[in-house]
Short mmCIF file of C-alpha atoms in Angstrom, two decimals:
data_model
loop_
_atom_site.label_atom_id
_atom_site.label_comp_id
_atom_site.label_asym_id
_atom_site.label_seq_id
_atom_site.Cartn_x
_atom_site.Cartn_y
_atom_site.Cartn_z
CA UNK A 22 125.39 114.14 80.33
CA UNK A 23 125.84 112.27 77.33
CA UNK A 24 123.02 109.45 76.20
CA UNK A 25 120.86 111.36 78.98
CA UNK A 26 116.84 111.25 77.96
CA UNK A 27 114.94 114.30 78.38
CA UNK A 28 110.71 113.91 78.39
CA UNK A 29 107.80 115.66 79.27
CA UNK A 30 104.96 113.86 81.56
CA UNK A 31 101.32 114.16 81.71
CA UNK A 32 98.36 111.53 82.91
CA UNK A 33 95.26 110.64 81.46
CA UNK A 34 92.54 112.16 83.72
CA UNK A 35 94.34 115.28 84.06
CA UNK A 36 94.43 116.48 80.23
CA UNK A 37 92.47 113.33 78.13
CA UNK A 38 88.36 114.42 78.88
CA UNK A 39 86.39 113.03 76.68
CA UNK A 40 85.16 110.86 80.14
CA UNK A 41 81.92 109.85 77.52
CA UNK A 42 83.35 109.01 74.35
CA UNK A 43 84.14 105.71 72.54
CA UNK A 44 83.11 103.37 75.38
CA UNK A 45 85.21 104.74 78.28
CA UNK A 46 84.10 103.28 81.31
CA UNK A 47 83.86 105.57 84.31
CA UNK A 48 86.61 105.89 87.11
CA UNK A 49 86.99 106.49 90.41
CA UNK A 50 88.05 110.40 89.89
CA UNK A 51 84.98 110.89 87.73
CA UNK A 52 82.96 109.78 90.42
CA UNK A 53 85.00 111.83 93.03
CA UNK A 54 85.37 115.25 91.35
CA UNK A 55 81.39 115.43 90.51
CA UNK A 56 80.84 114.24 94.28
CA UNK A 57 80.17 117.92 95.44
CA UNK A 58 82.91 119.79 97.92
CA UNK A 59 85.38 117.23 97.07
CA UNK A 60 87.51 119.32 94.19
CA UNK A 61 88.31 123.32 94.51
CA UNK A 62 85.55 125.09 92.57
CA UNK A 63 83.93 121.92 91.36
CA UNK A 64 85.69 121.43 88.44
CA UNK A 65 86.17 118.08 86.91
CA UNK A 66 88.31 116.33 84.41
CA UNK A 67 85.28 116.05 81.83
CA UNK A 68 87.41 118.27 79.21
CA UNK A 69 90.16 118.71 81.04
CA UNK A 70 93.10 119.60 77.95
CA UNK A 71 90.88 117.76 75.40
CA UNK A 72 94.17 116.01 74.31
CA UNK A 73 91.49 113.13 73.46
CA UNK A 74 90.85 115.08 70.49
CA UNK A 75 94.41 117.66 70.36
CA UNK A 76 96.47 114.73 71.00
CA UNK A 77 97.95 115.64 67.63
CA UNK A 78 98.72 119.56 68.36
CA UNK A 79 100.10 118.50 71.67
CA UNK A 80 102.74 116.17 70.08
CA UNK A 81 103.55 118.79 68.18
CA UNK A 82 104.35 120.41 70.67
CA UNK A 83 106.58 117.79 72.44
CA UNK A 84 108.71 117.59 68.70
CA UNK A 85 109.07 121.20 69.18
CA UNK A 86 110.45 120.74 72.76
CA UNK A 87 112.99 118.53 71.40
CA UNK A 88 112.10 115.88 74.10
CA UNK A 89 113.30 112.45 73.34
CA UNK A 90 110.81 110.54 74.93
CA UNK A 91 106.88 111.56 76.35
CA UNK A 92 105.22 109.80 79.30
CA UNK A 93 102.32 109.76 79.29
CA UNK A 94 99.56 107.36 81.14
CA UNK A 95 96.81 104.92 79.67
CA UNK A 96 93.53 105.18 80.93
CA UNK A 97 92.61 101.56 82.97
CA UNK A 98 88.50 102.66 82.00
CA UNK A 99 88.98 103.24 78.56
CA UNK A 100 90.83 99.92 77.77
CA UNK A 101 88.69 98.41 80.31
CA UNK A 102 85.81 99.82 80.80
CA UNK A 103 84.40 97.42 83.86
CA UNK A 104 87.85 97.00 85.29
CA UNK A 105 88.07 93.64 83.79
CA UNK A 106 86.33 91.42 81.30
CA UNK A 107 85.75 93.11 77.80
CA UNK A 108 88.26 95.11 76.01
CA UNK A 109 87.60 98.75 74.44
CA UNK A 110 89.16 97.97 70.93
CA UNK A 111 88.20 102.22 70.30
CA UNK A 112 90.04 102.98 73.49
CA UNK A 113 93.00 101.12 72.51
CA UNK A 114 92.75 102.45 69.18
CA UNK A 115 93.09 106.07 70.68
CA UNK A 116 96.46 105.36 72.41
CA UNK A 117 97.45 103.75 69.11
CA UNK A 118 97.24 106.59 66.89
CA UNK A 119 99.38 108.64 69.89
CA UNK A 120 102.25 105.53 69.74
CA UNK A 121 101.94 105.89 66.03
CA UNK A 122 102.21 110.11 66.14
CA UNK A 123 105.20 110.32 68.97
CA UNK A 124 107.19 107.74 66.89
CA UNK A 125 106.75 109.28 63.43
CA UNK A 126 108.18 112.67 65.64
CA UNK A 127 110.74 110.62 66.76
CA UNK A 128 110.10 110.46 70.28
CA UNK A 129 109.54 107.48 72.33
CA UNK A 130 106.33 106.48 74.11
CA UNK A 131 106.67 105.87 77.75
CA UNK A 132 103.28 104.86 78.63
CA UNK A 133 102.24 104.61 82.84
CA UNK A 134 99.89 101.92 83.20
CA UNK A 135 97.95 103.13 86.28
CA UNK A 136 98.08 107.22 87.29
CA UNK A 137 95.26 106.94 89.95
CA UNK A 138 91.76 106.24 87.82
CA UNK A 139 90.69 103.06 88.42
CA UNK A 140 87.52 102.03 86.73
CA UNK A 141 84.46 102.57 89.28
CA UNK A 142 83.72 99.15 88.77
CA UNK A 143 86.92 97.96 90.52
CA UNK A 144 85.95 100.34 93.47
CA UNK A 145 82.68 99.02 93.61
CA UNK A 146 83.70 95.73 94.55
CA UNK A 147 86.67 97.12 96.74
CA UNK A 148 88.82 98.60 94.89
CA UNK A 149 92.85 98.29 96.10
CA UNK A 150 91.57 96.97 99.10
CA UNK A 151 90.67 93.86 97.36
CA UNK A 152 93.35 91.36 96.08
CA UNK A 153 91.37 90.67 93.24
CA UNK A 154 92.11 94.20 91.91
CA UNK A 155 95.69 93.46 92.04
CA UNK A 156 95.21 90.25 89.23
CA UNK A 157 92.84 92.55 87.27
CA UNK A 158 95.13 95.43 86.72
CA UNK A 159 98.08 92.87 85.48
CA UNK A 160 95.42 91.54 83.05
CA UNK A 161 94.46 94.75 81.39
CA UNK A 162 98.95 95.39 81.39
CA UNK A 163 98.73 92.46 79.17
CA UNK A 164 95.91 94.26 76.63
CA UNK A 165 97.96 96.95 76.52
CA UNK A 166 101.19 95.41 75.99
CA UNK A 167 99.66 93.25 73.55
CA UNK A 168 98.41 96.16 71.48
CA UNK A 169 101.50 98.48 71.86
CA UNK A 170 104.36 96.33 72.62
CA UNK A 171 105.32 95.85 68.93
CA UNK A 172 106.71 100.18 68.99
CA UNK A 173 106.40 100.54 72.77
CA UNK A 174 109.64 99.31 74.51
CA UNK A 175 109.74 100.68 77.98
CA UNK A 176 106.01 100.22 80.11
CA UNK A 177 105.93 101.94 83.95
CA UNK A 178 103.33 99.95 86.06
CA UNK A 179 101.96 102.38 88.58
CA UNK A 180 102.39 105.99 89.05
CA UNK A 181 102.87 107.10 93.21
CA UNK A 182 101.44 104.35 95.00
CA UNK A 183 102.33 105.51 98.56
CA UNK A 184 100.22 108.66 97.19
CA UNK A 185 97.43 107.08 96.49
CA UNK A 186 97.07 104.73 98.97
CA UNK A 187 97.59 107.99 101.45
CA UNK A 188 95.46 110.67 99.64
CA UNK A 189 92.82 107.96 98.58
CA UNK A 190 92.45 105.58 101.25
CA UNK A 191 93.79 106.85 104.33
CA UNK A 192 93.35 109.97 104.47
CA UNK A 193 90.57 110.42 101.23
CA UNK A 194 91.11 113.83 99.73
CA UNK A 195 91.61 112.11 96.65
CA UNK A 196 89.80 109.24 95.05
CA UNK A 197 88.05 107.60 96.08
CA UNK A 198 88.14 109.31 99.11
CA UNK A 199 88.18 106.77 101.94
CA UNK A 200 89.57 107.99 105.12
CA UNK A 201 90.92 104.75 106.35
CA UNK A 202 93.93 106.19 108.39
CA UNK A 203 95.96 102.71 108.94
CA UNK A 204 93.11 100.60 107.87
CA UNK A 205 94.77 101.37 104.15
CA UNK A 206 97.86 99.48 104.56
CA UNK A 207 96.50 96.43 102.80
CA UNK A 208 96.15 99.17 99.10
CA UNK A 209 99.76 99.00 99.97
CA UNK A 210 100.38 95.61 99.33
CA UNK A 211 97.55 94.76 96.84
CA UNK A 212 99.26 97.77 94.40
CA UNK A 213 102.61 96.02 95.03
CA UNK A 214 101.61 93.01 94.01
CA UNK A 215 99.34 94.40 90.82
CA UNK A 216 103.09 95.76 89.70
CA UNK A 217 105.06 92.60 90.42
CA UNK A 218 102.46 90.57 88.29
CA UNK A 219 102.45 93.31 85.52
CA UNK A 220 106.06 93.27 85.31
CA UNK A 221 105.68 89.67 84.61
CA UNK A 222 102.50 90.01 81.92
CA UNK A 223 104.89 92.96 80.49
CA UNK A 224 107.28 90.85 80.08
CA UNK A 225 105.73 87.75 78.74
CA UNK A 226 103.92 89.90 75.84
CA UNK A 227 108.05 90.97 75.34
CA UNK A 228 108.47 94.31 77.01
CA UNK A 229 112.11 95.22 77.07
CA UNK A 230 112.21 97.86 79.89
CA UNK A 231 109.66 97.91 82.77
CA UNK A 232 109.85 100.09 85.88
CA UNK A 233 108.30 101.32 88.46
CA UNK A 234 107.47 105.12 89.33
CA UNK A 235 107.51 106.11 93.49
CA UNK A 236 107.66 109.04 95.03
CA UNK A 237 110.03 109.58 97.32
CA UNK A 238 111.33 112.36 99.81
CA UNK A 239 114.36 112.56 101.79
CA UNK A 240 112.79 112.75 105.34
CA UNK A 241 114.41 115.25 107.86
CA UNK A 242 114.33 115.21 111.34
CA UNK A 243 112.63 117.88 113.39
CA UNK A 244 113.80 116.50 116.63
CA UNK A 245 117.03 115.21 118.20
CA UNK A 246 115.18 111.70 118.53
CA UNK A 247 114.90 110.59 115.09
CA UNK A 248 112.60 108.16 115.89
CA UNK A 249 109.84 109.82 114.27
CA UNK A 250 111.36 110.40 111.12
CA UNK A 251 112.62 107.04 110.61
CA UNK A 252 109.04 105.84 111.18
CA UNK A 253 107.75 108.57 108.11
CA UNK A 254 110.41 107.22 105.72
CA UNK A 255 109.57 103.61 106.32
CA UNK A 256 105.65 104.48 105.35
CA UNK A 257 106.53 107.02 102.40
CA UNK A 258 109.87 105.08 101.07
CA UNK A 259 110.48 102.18 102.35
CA UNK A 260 107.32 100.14 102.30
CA UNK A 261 106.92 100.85 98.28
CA UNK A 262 111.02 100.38 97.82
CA UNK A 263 111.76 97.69 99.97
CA UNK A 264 109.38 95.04 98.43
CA UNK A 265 111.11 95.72 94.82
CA UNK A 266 113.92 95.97 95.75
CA UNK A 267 114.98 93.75 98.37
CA UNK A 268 112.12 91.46 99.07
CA UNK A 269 110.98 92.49 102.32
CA UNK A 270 108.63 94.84 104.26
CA UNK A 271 109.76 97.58 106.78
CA UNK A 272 109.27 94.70 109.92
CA UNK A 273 107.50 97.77 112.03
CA UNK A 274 104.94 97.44 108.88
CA UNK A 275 104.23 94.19 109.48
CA UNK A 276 101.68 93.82 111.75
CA UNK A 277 99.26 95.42 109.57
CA UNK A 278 100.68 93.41 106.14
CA UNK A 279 100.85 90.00 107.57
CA UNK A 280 96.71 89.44 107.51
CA UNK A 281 97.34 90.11 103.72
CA UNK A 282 100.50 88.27 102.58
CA UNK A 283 100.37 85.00 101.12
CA UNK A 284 103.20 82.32 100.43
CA UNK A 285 104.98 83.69 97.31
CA UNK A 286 104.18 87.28 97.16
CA UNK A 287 107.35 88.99 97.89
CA UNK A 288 109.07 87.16 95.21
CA UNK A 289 106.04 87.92 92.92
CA UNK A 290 106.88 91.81 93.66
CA UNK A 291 110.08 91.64 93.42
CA UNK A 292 110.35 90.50 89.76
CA UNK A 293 113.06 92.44 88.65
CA UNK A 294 112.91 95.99 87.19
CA UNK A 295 114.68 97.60 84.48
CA UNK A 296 114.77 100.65 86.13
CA UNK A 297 113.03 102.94 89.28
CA UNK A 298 111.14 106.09 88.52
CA UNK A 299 111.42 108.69 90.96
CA UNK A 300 109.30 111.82 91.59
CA UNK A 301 110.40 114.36 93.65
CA UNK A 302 109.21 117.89 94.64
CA UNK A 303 110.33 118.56 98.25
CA UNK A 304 111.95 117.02 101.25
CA UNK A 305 109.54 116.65 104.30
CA UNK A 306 110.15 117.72 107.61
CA UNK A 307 108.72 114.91 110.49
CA UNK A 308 108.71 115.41 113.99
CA UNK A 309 107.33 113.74 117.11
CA UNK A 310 103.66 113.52 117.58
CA UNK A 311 101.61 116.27 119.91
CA UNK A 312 98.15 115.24 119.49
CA UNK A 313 98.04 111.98 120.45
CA UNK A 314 96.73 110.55 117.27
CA UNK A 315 97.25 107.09 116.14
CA UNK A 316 100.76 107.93 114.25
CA UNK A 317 104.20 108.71 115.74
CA UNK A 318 105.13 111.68 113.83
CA UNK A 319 103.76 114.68 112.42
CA UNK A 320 104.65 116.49 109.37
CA UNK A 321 105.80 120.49 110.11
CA UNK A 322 106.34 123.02 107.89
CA UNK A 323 109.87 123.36 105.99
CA UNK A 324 110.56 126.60 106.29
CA UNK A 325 113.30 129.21 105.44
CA UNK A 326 113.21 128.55 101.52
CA UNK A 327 110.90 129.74 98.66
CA UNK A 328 107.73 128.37 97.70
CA UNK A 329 105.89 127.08 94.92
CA UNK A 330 102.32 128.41 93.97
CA UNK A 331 101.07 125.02 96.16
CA UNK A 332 103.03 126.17 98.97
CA UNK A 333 105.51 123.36 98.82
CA UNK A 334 109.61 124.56 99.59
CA UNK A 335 111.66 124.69 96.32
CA UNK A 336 114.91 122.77 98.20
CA UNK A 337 116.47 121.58 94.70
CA UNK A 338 119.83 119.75 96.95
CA UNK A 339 116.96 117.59 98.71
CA UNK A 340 117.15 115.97 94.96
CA UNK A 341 120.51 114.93 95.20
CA UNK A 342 120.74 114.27 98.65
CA UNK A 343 117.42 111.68 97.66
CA UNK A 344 119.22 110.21 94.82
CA UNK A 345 122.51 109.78 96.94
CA UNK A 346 120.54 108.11 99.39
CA UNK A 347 119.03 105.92 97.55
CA UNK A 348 122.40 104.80 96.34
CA UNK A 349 123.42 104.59 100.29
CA UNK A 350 120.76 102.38 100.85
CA UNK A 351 120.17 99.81 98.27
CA UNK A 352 123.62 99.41 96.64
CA UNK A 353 123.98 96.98 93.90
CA UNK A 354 120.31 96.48 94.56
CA UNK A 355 119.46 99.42 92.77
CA UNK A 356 118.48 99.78 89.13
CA UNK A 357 119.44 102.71 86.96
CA UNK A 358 116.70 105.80 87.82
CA UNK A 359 114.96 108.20 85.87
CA UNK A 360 113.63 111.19 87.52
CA UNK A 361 110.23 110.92 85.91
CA UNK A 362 108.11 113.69 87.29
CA UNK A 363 109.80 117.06 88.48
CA UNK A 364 108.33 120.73 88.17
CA UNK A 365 106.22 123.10 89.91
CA UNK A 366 103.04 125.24 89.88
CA UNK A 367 103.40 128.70 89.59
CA UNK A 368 101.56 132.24 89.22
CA UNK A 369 103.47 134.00 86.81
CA UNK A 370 102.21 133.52 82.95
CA UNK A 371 103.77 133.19 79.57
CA UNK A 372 107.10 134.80 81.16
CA UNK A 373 107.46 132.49 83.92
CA UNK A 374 111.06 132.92 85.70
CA UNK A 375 110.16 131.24 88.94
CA UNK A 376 109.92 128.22 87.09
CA UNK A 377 112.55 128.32 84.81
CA UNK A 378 114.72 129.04 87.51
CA UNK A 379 113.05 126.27 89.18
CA UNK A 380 113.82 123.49 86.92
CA UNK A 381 117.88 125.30 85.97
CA UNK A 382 118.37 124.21 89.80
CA UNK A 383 117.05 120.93 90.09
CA UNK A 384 118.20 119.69 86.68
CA UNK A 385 121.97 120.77 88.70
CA UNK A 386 120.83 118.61 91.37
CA UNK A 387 120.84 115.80 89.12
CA UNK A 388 124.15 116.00 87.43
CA UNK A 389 125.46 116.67 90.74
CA UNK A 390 124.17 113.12 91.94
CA UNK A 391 125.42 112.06 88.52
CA UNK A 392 128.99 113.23 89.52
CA UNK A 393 128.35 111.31 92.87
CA UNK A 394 127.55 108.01 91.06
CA UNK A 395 124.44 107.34 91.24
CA UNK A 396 123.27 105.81 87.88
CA UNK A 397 120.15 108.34 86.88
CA UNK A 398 119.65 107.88 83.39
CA UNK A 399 116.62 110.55 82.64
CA UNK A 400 114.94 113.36 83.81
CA UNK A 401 110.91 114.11 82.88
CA UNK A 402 109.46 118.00 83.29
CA UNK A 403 106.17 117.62 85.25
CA UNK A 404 104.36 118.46 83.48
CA UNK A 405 104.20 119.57 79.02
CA UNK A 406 100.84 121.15 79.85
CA UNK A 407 98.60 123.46 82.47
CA UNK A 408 95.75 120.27 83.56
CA UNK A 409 93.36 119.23 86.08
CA UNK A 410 95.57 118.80 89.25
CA UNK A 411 93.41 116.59 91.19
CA UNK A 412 91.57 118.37 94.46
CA UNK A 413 93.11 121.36 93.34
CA UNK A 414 90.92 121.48 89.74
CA UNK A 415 92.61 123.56 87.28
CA UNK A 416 93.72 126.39 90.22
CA UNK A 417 97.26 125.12 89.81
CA UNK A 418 99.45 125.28 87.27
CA UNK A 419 102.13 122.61 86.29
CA UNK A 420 102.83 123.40 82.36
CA UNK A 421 105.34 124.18 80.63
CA UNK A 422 102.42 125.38 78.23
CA UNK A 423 100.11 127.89 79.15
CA UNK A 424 96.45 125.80 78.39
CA UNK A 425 93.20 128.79 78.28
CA UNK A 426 90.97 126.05 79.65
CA UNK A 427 87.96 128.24 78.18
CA UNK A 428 89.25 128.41 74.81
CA UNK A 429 91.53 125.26 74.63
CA UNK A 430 94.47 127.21 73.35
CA UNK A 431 98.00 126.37 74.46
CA UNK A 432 100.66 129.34 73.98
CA UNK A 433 104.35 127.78 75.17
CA UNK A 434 105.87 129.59 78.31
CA UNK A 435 109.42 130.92 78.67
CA UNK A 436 110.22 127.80 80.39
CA UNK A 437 109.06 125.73 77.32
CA UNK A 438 111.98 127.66 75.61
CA UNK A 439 114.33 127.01 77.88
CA UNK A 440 113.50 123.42 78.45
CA UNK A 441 113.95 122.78 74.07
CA UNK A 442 117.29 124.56 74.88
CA UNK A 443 118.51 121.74 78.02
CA UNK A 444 117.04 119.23 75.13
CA UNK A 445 118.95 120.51 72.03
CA UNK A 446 122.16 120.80 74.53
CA UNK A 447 122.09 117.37 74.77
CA UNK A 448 121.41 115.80 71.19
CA UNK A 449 124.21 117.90 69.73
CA UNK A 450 126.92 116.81 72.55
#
């Protein structure tokens, strides 16, 4: 696919450590991960891939990939370290001398604004749940922007926001760990509205590109009634889509939005976007609620293909069949898409065929929703290193580089190789 951008992805808490250094403030994961029983093993993103301090080795690695662009995310605590009020100038220096290294490589900094660690501070006083948050994070989008914007030309605003509103605050096995169930639809709208007034500060400081990054599944139907799975993709989908990209809430959403909505909002988030990120791993099967609980569905197993390391199905046509239905139902409303976070975990080491094989069939996916045309512009391997993968600690592994989290060493897998070949394929055509 000619002009297509191939990148590498990684976020701050998962490989940066250094949680002490330089004036970082802490953030809600810090808290979280020492907050015993709450991450596999107890480990914590304290070290993590010290790319704080090998930030230089691991862009040499991404030049040696061939990648033409790195996204990575900025750390809201080390900017900020309170969540708002006084700037970090040595935190912002730190993500300067990264802008500074990926350009002299040649590759282009795609920095994510928020990937899930909010400064405890925020939390303290609410967090997402608070609409204050949402005005805070578009100020610190405006330090950053006004720092970078002069070599940075394309910012993403949030990272998942349907996860972390669900792993965070409804269901808290992530952080900060509420377990709100319903009661976390307002970090719904509150993120939405943090993005829609970024875009704007992004744009004001003279951001070219902005976009957003959502994950998204296509939802299947366990049952002949659909009515369940319609209800799934409207909370996983639609309510982060909808607002962007058409103005409007899923109307069964409503009841628990309205409380939080004020006169103007909707056209605040819907300032337009250059482009949608999407991040996909699996389709999700949804049928009809047994126990009673307070939701309609239930999420069952997708069986019959292989699995990851994590257990999630390896269905690389669920890709296309997301990207073609995104086309289906958005139309014109739709901005070009990059597919910016894709991979799995696996078991195998250095010679790791599962994933190679892995990423072969869901880089097909793409070009076959290319061919089917739907505008995706980019595709970003989740992830250019081994890191701390949330609950899981370090018991999963993403990378395309092998990381010794003892020793720090990094030793590039087979799928690093073949990844620099997709890359090279696609400068010289």
């Amino acid at each position: 696919m000619a002009g297509f951008l191939y990148g590498a992805s990684t976020a701050s808490y998962q490989i940066e450590g250094a949680v002490h250094e330089d004036g970082r403030g802490p953030s809600i994961w810090d808290t979280f991960a020492h907050t015993p029983g709450r991450v596999r093993n107890g480990d914590t993103g304290d070290v993590a891939c010290d790319h704080y301090h090998r930030w230089a080795e691991d862009v040499a690695l991404l030049a040696g990939l061939g990648v033409g662009a790195y996204r990575f995310s900025v750390a809201w605590p080390r900017v900020v370290p309170a969540g708002s009020g006084a700037v970090n100038d040595k935190g912002l220096g730190f993500y300067d001398r990264l802008v500074d290294g990926l350009l002299e490589r040649g590759i282009e900094p795609v920095p994510t604004l928020f990937h899930w660690d909010l400064p405890q501070a925020l939390e303290d006083e609410g967090g997402w749940l608070d609409r204050e948050t949402a005005y805070r994070f578009a100020e610190y989008a405006g330090h950053v922007a006004g720092r970078l914007g002069d070599r940075v030309h394309r910012f993403i605003t949030l990272n998942e926001p349907v996860v972390h509103m669900a792993q965070g605050y409804a269901w808290g096995t992530h952080a900060p760990g509420r377990a709100l169930g319903l009661g976390a639809l307002p970090v719904a709208h509150h993120q939405l509205l943090g993005h829609g007034l970024a875009v704007q500060a992004l744009k004001a400081a003279g951001a070219r590109e902005v976009w957003l990054t959502n994950n998204c599944t296509p939802v299947w139907s366990a049952d002949e009634d659909r009515a369940a799975a319609a209800v799934y993709d409207g909370f996983h989908n639609r309510l982060f889509n909808d607002p962007v990209l058409l103005g409007s809430y899923p109307e069964f959403l409503l009841p628990g939005l309205e409380p939080h909505l004020r006169d103007g909002d909707l056209d605040i988030i819907r300032t337009p976007i250059d482009a949608l990120g999407v991040n996909y791993y699996n389709p999700t099967l949804v049928g009809t609620a047994s126990d009673g609980g307070d939701l309609p569905f239930e999420i069952r197993p997708v069986e019959g293909y292989p699995t990851t390391a994590f257990g999630w199905p390896v269905v690389p046509d669920g890709l296309t069949e997301l990207l073609t239905g995104l086309q289906e139902t958005y139309g014109d409303a739709l901005p070009p898409i990059y597919i910016t976070e894709n991979g799995c975990s696996a078991e195998e080491g250095v010679a790791d065929t599962f994933r190679v094989d892995y990423l072969q069939a869901h880089l097909g996916a793409v070009r076959a929703a290319a061919e089917a045309g739907v505008d995706v512009r980019g595709y970003f391997v989740w992830s250019l290193l081994d890191n701390f993968e949330w609950a899981e600690g370090y018991a999963q592994r993403f990378g395309l580089v092998h990381v010794d989290f003892d020793t720090q060493e990094r030793t590039p897998r087979d799928s690093y190789r073949w990844f620099r070949d997709q890359c090279a394929k696609t400068s010289s055509s």
